[in-house]
Amino acid sequence: MSEYLLKAVDISKAFVGVQALDAVSLDIRPGEIHCLAGENGCGKSTLIKIISGVYQQDAGYIEFNGKRFTRITPLEAIAMGIQVIYQDFSIFPNLTVMENLAFNTELAAGRRLVNKRRMRTVAEEALSKINFDIELDRLVGSLSVAEKQMVAICRALMFDAKLIIMDEPTTALTRKEVRALFEIILKLKEQGIAILFVSHKLNEVFEISERFTIFRSGKHIVSGNTSELDDRKFSYYMTGREFDAEPFRPRYEGGECVLEVENLAIEGAFEDVSFRLCRGEILGITGLLDSGRSELALALFGLRRSTGGRILVKGKEIAMGSPRDAIEAGIGYVPEDRLSEGLFLPRSIADNIVISEIDRLTGALSVLDFRRYRQEVEDWVRALSIATPDPENACSTLSGGNQQRVVLAKWLACKPDVLVLNGPTVGVDIGSKHDIHRILQRLANEGMAVIIISDDLPEVLQNCSHLLIMKDGRIVARPDPGSTDENTVLSHML
Amino acid sequence: MKKKFRKLISRTEFYIALVFLALCLLIQLRSGQFFTPNNIVDILSALVVPGIFAVGAFMVIISGGFDVSFPALASLTSFVTTKVLLDAGWQGGVWLPFLIALVLGALLGAFNGLFIGYFELPAMIVTLGSSSFFKGLMQGALNSKQLAVIPVGMRSFGTSALFVAKNVESGLTSRMPTTFLVLAGVLLVTWFLLNRTMFGRGIYAIGGNPVSAHRAGFNVRRTRFLLLVYVGMISALAGLCRVCMMQQMHPTNMLGMEMNVIAGVVLGGTAIIGGAGTLFGCMLGTGLIVLVENSMILIGIPTVWKDAFVGALIVIGTGISAFQVNRARRAGLRNVRKGAAL
Amino acid sequence: MNALLKFYRRDRHISRLVIMLAGWLIFMAITCFDKFFSIRNFPTIASVIPEYGLMSLGAMVCMITGGIDLSGVGIANLTSITMALFMKSLPDETGYVTPWMVPLVLLMAILCGLCAGAVNGTLISKVKIPPILATLGINQLLTGIAMVITNGPAVQNIPPVYSSMINNKLLKVVPGKRGTVSGLIPVQLLIFVAVVLLIWFLMARTSYGKKLYMIGTNENVARYSGLKVDRMLIKTYAMSGACAALGGMIMLANYSSARADYGSQYTLQCILIVVLGGVSPTGGRGKISGVMLAIVLLSLLEAGINRFPQISSYYITMIWGAVLLLVMVLNYFAENPIRKRR
Amino acid sequence: DGYEIVVVPKDESNPWFVRMKTGVDEYAAAHPEDTIYQKGTPEIDATLQYQLVMDLVAQEVDAICVVPVDLASIEPALKAAMDAGIVVIAHEGAALENVDYDIEAFNNELYGAFIMDNLAAAMGEEGLYTTMVADLTNGSHNEWADGGVKRAGEPYPGMTLLADEPRVESHDNGDIAYNVAKELFKKYPDLKGVMGTSSFDAPGIARAIEELGLSGKVFTAGTGMPGDNAALLKSGAVQYLTLWDPALAGQAMVALAQKVLNGEAVAAPLDLGVEGYGALEFKAGSDTVLEGQGWITITAENVDSFGF
Ligand SMILES: Nc1ncnc2c1ncn2[C@@H]1O[C@H](COP(=O)(O)OP(=O)(O)OP(=O)(O)O)[C@@H](O)[C@H]1O
Ligand SMILES: Nc1ncnc2c1ncn2[C@@H]1O[C@H](COP(=O)(O)OP(=O)(O)OP(=O)(O)O)[C@@H](O)[C@H]1O
Ligand SMILES: [Mg+2]
Ligand SMILES: [Mg+2]
């Protein structure tokens, strides 16, 4: 038996036009918590998919438990004890929690018939492992993002796994849930299970992992013990550059008040929400899952109808019936879920950038002015340094961070007075995250009013000039971000 | 209790069942003939062929595609079966025709399945193509004609009855055709496949998210392939039942049924994007269409008004259910949230 | 050579259609040049194409939004019947109708089509009925209304000026044996080409086109991006309705009569054409050039096969299906070279 | 070389036109000097038939012999053919304008009347009846049905037309005919007869009569091919079916086309050398419509004597 549980050696994989992995290696010891980090698009997910048999590598091999493979099928991987929690959860929205939980075990056991009672026991057992409480007969599609993720985690835990791979498991989790997850991970470690943990979040990496591996653009950069690592080194390895975080200081002078929200309410979601926002300010809104912050954002953007209160933009009351009303009033919205709400993935980057302002790029008879169109696209690609050889490429070819910039560009192109961002850096690497924060600060200083909805506390504390904390649909505190710390904010949220 | 009710009213099946009931009452009111034993048997016997077709169409929709080739497939298989047995002078029982039809159906289904499963092409495109192909094969290469005489085995099977329902008042009798057992059998087997086997759950899983299904360890290609083979087989059964019941083989009179059958399936609450729907809803929707098409005279709608009436019923029926289901879902969500907030 | 290769790579699907078309023309040139490449043949084909060509355009825009329009034939027939009755009510005692009525009637027809299409769009976007059901129901409803209006038989004896203007060929050079001279360029084709150019312009040159593709790609994202999705859908189905109505008016001119069930096979034929032209049934992808090529390819195939007396016309159907499957499989192998397949 | 003569039926799989094709092929074999063949569309559809005829015009064949699906829509195509100098012969198209000649096996109204005679005989000349056609849009079926209704009004005072449902549809589909008939008998217990027109009607109705246990109480009559309906006739479910032989009609059209192409005079009484078309007369008041001699009635007794 070798020292390592898993050895991936010199793995290469190319997609049409991209070398996603270039002879990378990774090794994991039994019972170890290993962190795999790297910028968006550096090939982490691709390597995971190769290990789990979803993709086949072009070159290289994998050794698991001393056995050497050049090709693994998903069933083999599962049978050997490799479990993956994918970035997109890989759940079945149309099926019940029970089935989502039980399918993998049933398939791995080669069962051909369905036994409801057995499946129910299996599912209950899985939930009990992390004390997650949910009705087994609910359809997974009706769950919130976090609940979906919990289901995915439970599913992976059910196996007698030797290696559990978690591809950015914490992106949609709140702090409380992250804590619970870490406890589970430690418990698993005690049982001798190795964990491969993919994350962008520095504090998590330091908190949980023992060893780490960092990739950059498909190449292996470094592996080592986490104890020998610090913040600066970590970001340097990942990005190849160094940066200093700078807290936001509003610089825009004499900002008029652009957005006033008075006693806004949606029955069953939130009530009595009031605040004012001036040009040059960045307002942070934070709260736990289900605190109503997302509904608030949707209400501000006309995607949900409010049942009480009013919204005034530049002193004028606006009836928010549809997103178009909001856009015309000067509000932009960067949604929570890039993939299902933010981007037309198969369409070109250019189209994605201009679609919301497209009617401004037309002449008579709404004929597109292609010169202006190209100019506009070029401007935004440059302004937000979106990394692409050609803006005519499909948006799906971009990495997460660059995709988020495209969404940002789309809304900036509409020249909004107020920009609402819901989880602006979810699943975005530190390099891009830093850049996005810089962009938001710059925008505010140029006179835009920005609202950041996020539960990434360092993010809100560093970038906001004001802060609202929501709990159970109400605003419970309005601390000054400059003079509070994370623990105080947390105590308000819980 | 209240929760169960809320769940009920957020389902399409509920509204279709209401429309169905209303229609039955209307027929009863207008003709006094709906709730008579022989009429109910008539409707059931008219349901046999569309019903079996609907099961196949339903399964393909669940897996996330559309099959429009089943009438052509059924015509081709039942033509070949009948023709071959006639030429061979088959005097035996009905088992051989069914066997041949099943094998042929499986073959043609495999043809579809090859393209849909292994080449990963969209089912609707493939079946549009294969439908034309089967039709052309039957009418061109095989030079199909109406066969007015069918083998004795098929003949006696088609006319045999499970029981005869009699309306004491009018003295009219209706046979419950033995072929109804085929529908019942197909429903039973399909229900078992869909709900009690991993193959069937795999069809739902693929309809919900094919990528996840692959990762979970479902063999997506094989599942799709086998699904199409199975659908080919039951479509062939439907075709053969039709031939037996009509006592003659007409190569083209099943063609063109596909859209109405699919409409029935969707009407019964099957999601057109796949992954959601029940066999019960599928039968309810198909039953509604069959009921409407076979009750125009009983309701007393003049023949010229028939199409307009059926069209209006489809639009209004689906409209009501789509509208109500959306409303119920929205209300349901709000209440769930309310529960969470309190 | 290089330029050719570049052209081929730009859109492989379209290139393959071009190659097939060229192959077919060469085959016809070798086997029966005189009968196929005649001065009478192409204008004749071109005068029939617009009937289903126009409906295919409508089907195309709807499919690009991710929907489907099955109501084209119903809209076409009801429009042509209404317009035929309207024109019949016009003539004064001498039976004379001014030619200026023709554009007016066409305009009214387009209006009718727009209205019917808008109803489709509203049912789909506001009431949220699945497109396949909404348009199928509307199709049946409109056919039914047409049936009620006419009681069945064709509406005939429309003012001759209509047919003689639309069903006419310009550039009179083709001699007939009985001293008549027929023309080279059918007026129907001109109308068709005008509509094609208009829709091409809308799709490729205006913001409407961009939005259309976006909605087809992902309706939810389109909503979040502030597109007025409902209004766009209504507009698109209305446009499809207008195309179908014009198609109906061409049929009215070609047949000098209108009936509730003319062209009933066009529904599936149009979908076949659109899909063969490279439009994705899930929406968001497809070009008008592909659809044009598919129309031309299919009509030349049909006309060509009719040149061989010994070949049954059923082979046309078979070849249609085979061509569709062939193109899709070629696409599959071109996009997934054996080496790269997982 | 010789002339190219094409026969265009309503479609190609209907047994009626399959029989016609047999006749045409036989005739072609006997006349090798000309190219003679039958070419139809895959479905009975006016639009498809129009397109096929236009295509033949573009091909510049010498003669087109057509059995129109729909008179109104085929006229422009036939006009185009005439303009291009193609000889046009029709069958079952007495009202067509753009033809050289039209051959009718008989007069449509009289044929309908004859079916009615058969039905009346079966019903004992009294009772409630209704009529069935393939589609309300179908030309000749509705003419026959009209002829039948007109006939019933005169010599059979006991026969009454069902006022609520005077005409129902079978869409040329035996299964629909069967289901519609069942509904009719349920809703109208007094209904005693259904007059069929399409060759699918009477067999379908007969199946319903048999199943509902109404044999001997309710009757049907209509058109049908002997071979396809022998069993029904012998079982007594249907007593009379009427028809003319489509094979002979096809041959007659081709023979007439040859005469016209060869410039022979066409004058009544015309002998085409085809059985039943030996002394064609012009229909009263027409110089294009030629009428032949009658139809055939098939019964259980003579059904086996036809050979098709
Ligand atoms: N199916 C695919 N087809 C083409 N290119 C792909 C495909 N999957 C991934 N890529 C490309 O391969 C590269 C690596 O992608 P991968 O998803 O592994 O990145 P990642 O490190 O997981 O990034 P993130 O942090 O955003 O999840 C990217 O450039 C991506 O665009
Ligand atoms: N538009 C909507 N209509 C109906 N229900 C909704 C809608 N949006 C969200 N919900 C429901 O609300 C619940 C969670 O709401 P939401 O995600 O907005 O909470 P949150 O406080 O923003 O937390 P987080 O952003 O961390 O998920 C989910 O169950 C979701 O199904
Ligand atoms: Mg990733
Ligand atoms: Mg949320």
PDB file of N, CA, C and O in Angstrom, chain B residues 222-243:
ATOM      1  N   ARG B 222     -27.359   4.357 -22.585  1.00  0.00           N
ATOM      2  CA  ARG B 222     -28.079   3.101 -22.661  1.00  0.00           C
ATOM      3  C   ARG B 222     -29.530   3.267 -22.219  1.00  0.00           C
ATOM      4  O   ARG B 222     -30.440   2.703 -22.803  1.00  0.00           O
ATOM      5  N   THR B 223     -29.731   4.075 -21.182  1.00  0.00           N
ATOM      6  CA  THR B 223     -31.099   4.287 -20.721  1.00  0.00           C
ATOM      7  C   THR B 223     -31.953   4.886 -21.841  1.00  0.00           C
ATOM      8  O   THR B 223     -33.065   4.428 -22.103  1.00  0.00           O
ATOM      9  N   ARG B 224     -31.412   5.885 -22.520  1.00  0.00           N
ATOM     10  CA  ARG B 224     -32.177   6.493 -23.617  1.00  0.00           C
ATOM     11  C   ARG B 224     -32.439   5.479 -24.723  1.00  0.00           C
ATOM     12  O   ARG B 224     -33.539   5.414 -25.268  1.00  0.00           O
ATOM     13  N   PHE B 225     -31.429   4.711 -25.029  1.00  0.00           N
ATOM     14  CA  PHE B 225     -31.559   3.714 -26.083  1.00  0.00           C
ATOM     15  C   PHE B 225     -32.656   2.711 -25.715  1.00  0.00           C
ATOM     16  O   PHE B 225     -33.588   2.478 -26.494  1.00  0.00           O
ATOM     17  N   LEU B 226     -32.554   2.168 -24.506  1.00  0.00           N
ATOM     18  CA  LEU B 226     -33.540   1.167 -24.103  1.00  0.00           C
ATOM     19  C   LEU B 226     -34.936   1.772 -24.024  1.00  0.00           C
ATOM     20  O   LEU B 226     -35.924   1.125 -24.370  1.00  0.00           O
ATOM     21  N   LEU B 227     -35.010   3.010 -23.585  1.00  0.00           N
ATOM     22  CA  LEU B 227     -36.308   3.681 -23.528  1.00  0.00           C
ATOM     23  C   LEU B 227     -36.959   3.685 -24.906  1.00  0.00           C
ATOM     24  O   LEU B 227     -38.128   3.344 -25.064  1.00  0.00           O
ATOM     25  N   LEU B 228     -36.170   4.078 -25.913  1.00  0.00           N
ATOM     26  CA  LEU B 228     -36.739   4.147 -27.255  1.00  0.00           C
ATOM     27  C   LEU B 228     -37.109   2.754 -27.771  1.00  0.00           C
ATOM     28  O   LEU B 228     -38.098   2.604 -28.480  1.00  0.00           O
ATOM     29  N   VAL B 229     -36.323   1.754 -27.391  1.00  0.00           N
ATOM     30  CA  VAL B 229     -36.673   0.388 -27.783  1.00  0.00           C
ATOM     31  C   VAL B 229     -38.023   0.012 -27.158  1.00  0.00           C
ATOM     32  O   VAL B 229     -38.914  -0.494 -27.836  1.00  0.00           O
ATOM     33  N   TYR B 230     -38.152   0.333 -25.880  1.00  0.00           N
ATOM     34  CA  TYR B 230     -39.410   0.003 -25.198  1.00  0.00           C
ATOM     35  C   TYR B 230     -40.580   0.753 -25.829  1.00  0.00           C
ATOM     36  O   TYR B 230     -41.639   0.177 -26.096  1.00  0.00           O
ATOM     37  N   VAL B 231     -40.379   2.028 -26.099  1.00  0.00           N
ATOM     38  CA  VAL B 231     -41.450   2.815 -26.713  1.00  0.00           C
ATOM     39  C   VAL B 231     -41.798   2.255 -28.082  1.00  0.00           C
ATOM     40  O   VAL B 231     -42.969   2.172 -28.462  1.00  0.00           O
ATOM     41  N   GLY B 232     -40.773   1.828 -28.823  1.00  0.00           N
ATOM     42  CA  GLY B 232     -41.018   1.192 -30.111  1.00  0.00           C
ATOM     43  C   GLY B 232     -41.895  -0.045 -29.943  1.00  0.00           C
ATOM     44  O   GLY B 232     -42.837  -0.269 -30.713  1.00  0.00           O
ATOM     45  N   MET B 233     -41.604  -0.815 -28.905  1.00  0.00           N
ATOM     46  CA  MET B 233     -42.367  -2.044 -28.702  1.00  0.00           C
ATOM     47  C   MET B 233     -43.822  -1.750 -28.350  1.00  0.00           C
ATOM     48  O   MET B 233     -44.743  -2.343 -28.922  1.00  0.00           O
ATOM     49  N   ILE B 234     -44.058  -0.804 -27.441  1.00  0.00           N
ATOM     50  CA  ILE B 234     -45.458  -0.577 -27.092  1.00  0.00           C
ATOM     51  C   ILE B 234     -46.199   0.120 -28.233  1.00  0.00           C
ATOM     52  O   ILE B 234     -47.382  -0.121 -28.439  1.00  0.00           O
ATOM     53  N   SER B 235     -45.495   0.945 -29.006  1.00  0.00           N
ATOM     54  CA  SER B 235     -46.168   1.552 -30.158  1.00  0.00           C
ATOM     55  C   SER B 235     -46.586   0.464 -31.140  1.00  0.00           C
ATOM     56  O   SER B 235     -47.678   0.521 -31.717  1.00  0.00           O
ATOM     57  N   ALA B 236     -45.702  -0.498 -31.340  1.00  0.00           N
ATOM     58  CA  ALA B 236     -46.034  -1.595 -32.249  1.00  0.00           C
ATOM     59  C   ALA B 236     -47.249  -2.368 -31.735  1.00  0.00           C
ATOM     60  O   ALA B 236     -48.128  -2.757 -32.514  1.00  0.00           O
ATOM     61  N   LEU B 237     -47.300  -2.544 -30.406  1.00  0.00           N
ATOM     62  CA  LEU B 237     -48.467  -3.214 -29.820  1.00  0.00           C
ATOM     63  C   LEU B 237     -49.735  -2.436 -30.154  1.00  0.00           C
ATOM     64  O   LEU B 237     -50.758  -3.011 -30.558  1.00  0.00           O
ATOM     65  N   ALA B 238     -49.668  -1.119 -29.974  1.00  0.00           N
ATOM     66  CA  ALA B 238     -50.838  -0.292 -30.261  1.00  0.00           C
ATOM     67  C   ALA B 238     -51.268  -0.475 -31.707  1.00  0.00           C
ATOM     68  O   ALA B 238     -52.457  -0.622 -32.015  1.00  0.00           O
ATOM     69  N   GLY B 239     -50.276  -0.466 -32.609  1.00  0.00           N
ATOM     70  CA  GLY B 239     -50.594  -0.624 -34.022  1.00  0.00           C
ATOM     71  C   GLY B 239     -51.304  -1.939 -34.288  1.00  0.00           C
ATOM     72  O   GLY B 239     -52.318  -1.990 -35.004  1.00  0.00           O
ATOM     73  N   LEU B 240     -50.782  -2.989 -33.681  1.00  0.00           N
ATOM     74  CA  LEU B 240     -51.376  -4.293 -33.921  1.00  0.00           C
ATOM     75  C   LEU B 240     -52.789  -4.371 -33.331  1.00  0.00           C
ATOM     76  O   LEU B 240     -53.705  -4.927 -33.943  1.00  0.00           O
ATOM     77  N   CYS B 241     -52.976  -3.786 -32.154  1.00  0.00           N
ATOM     78  CA  CYS B 241     -54.314  -3.764 -31.549  1.00  0.00           C
ATOM     79  C   CYS B 241     -55.284  -3.061 -32.487  1.00  0.00           C
ATOM     80  O   CYS B 241     -56.420  -3.496 -32.684  1.00  0.00           O
ATOM     81  N   ARG B 242     -54.828  -1.947 -33.049  1.00  0.00           N
ATOM     82  CA  ARG B 242     -55.682  -1.210 -33.955  1.00  0.00           C
ATOM     83  C   ARG B 242     -56.114  -2.095 -35.122  1.00  0.00           C
ATOM     84  O   ARG B 242     -57.290  -2.134 -35.490  1.00  0.00           O
ATOM     85  N   VAL B 243     -55.133  -2.811 -35.694  1.00  0.00           N
ATOM     86  CA  VAL B 243     -55.438  -3.671 -36.836  1.00  0.00           C
ATOM     87  C   VAL B 243     -56.437  -4.753 -36.434  1.00  0.00           C
ATOM     88  O   VAL B 243     -57.429  -4.997 -37.116  1.00  0.00           O
TER      89      VAL B 243
END
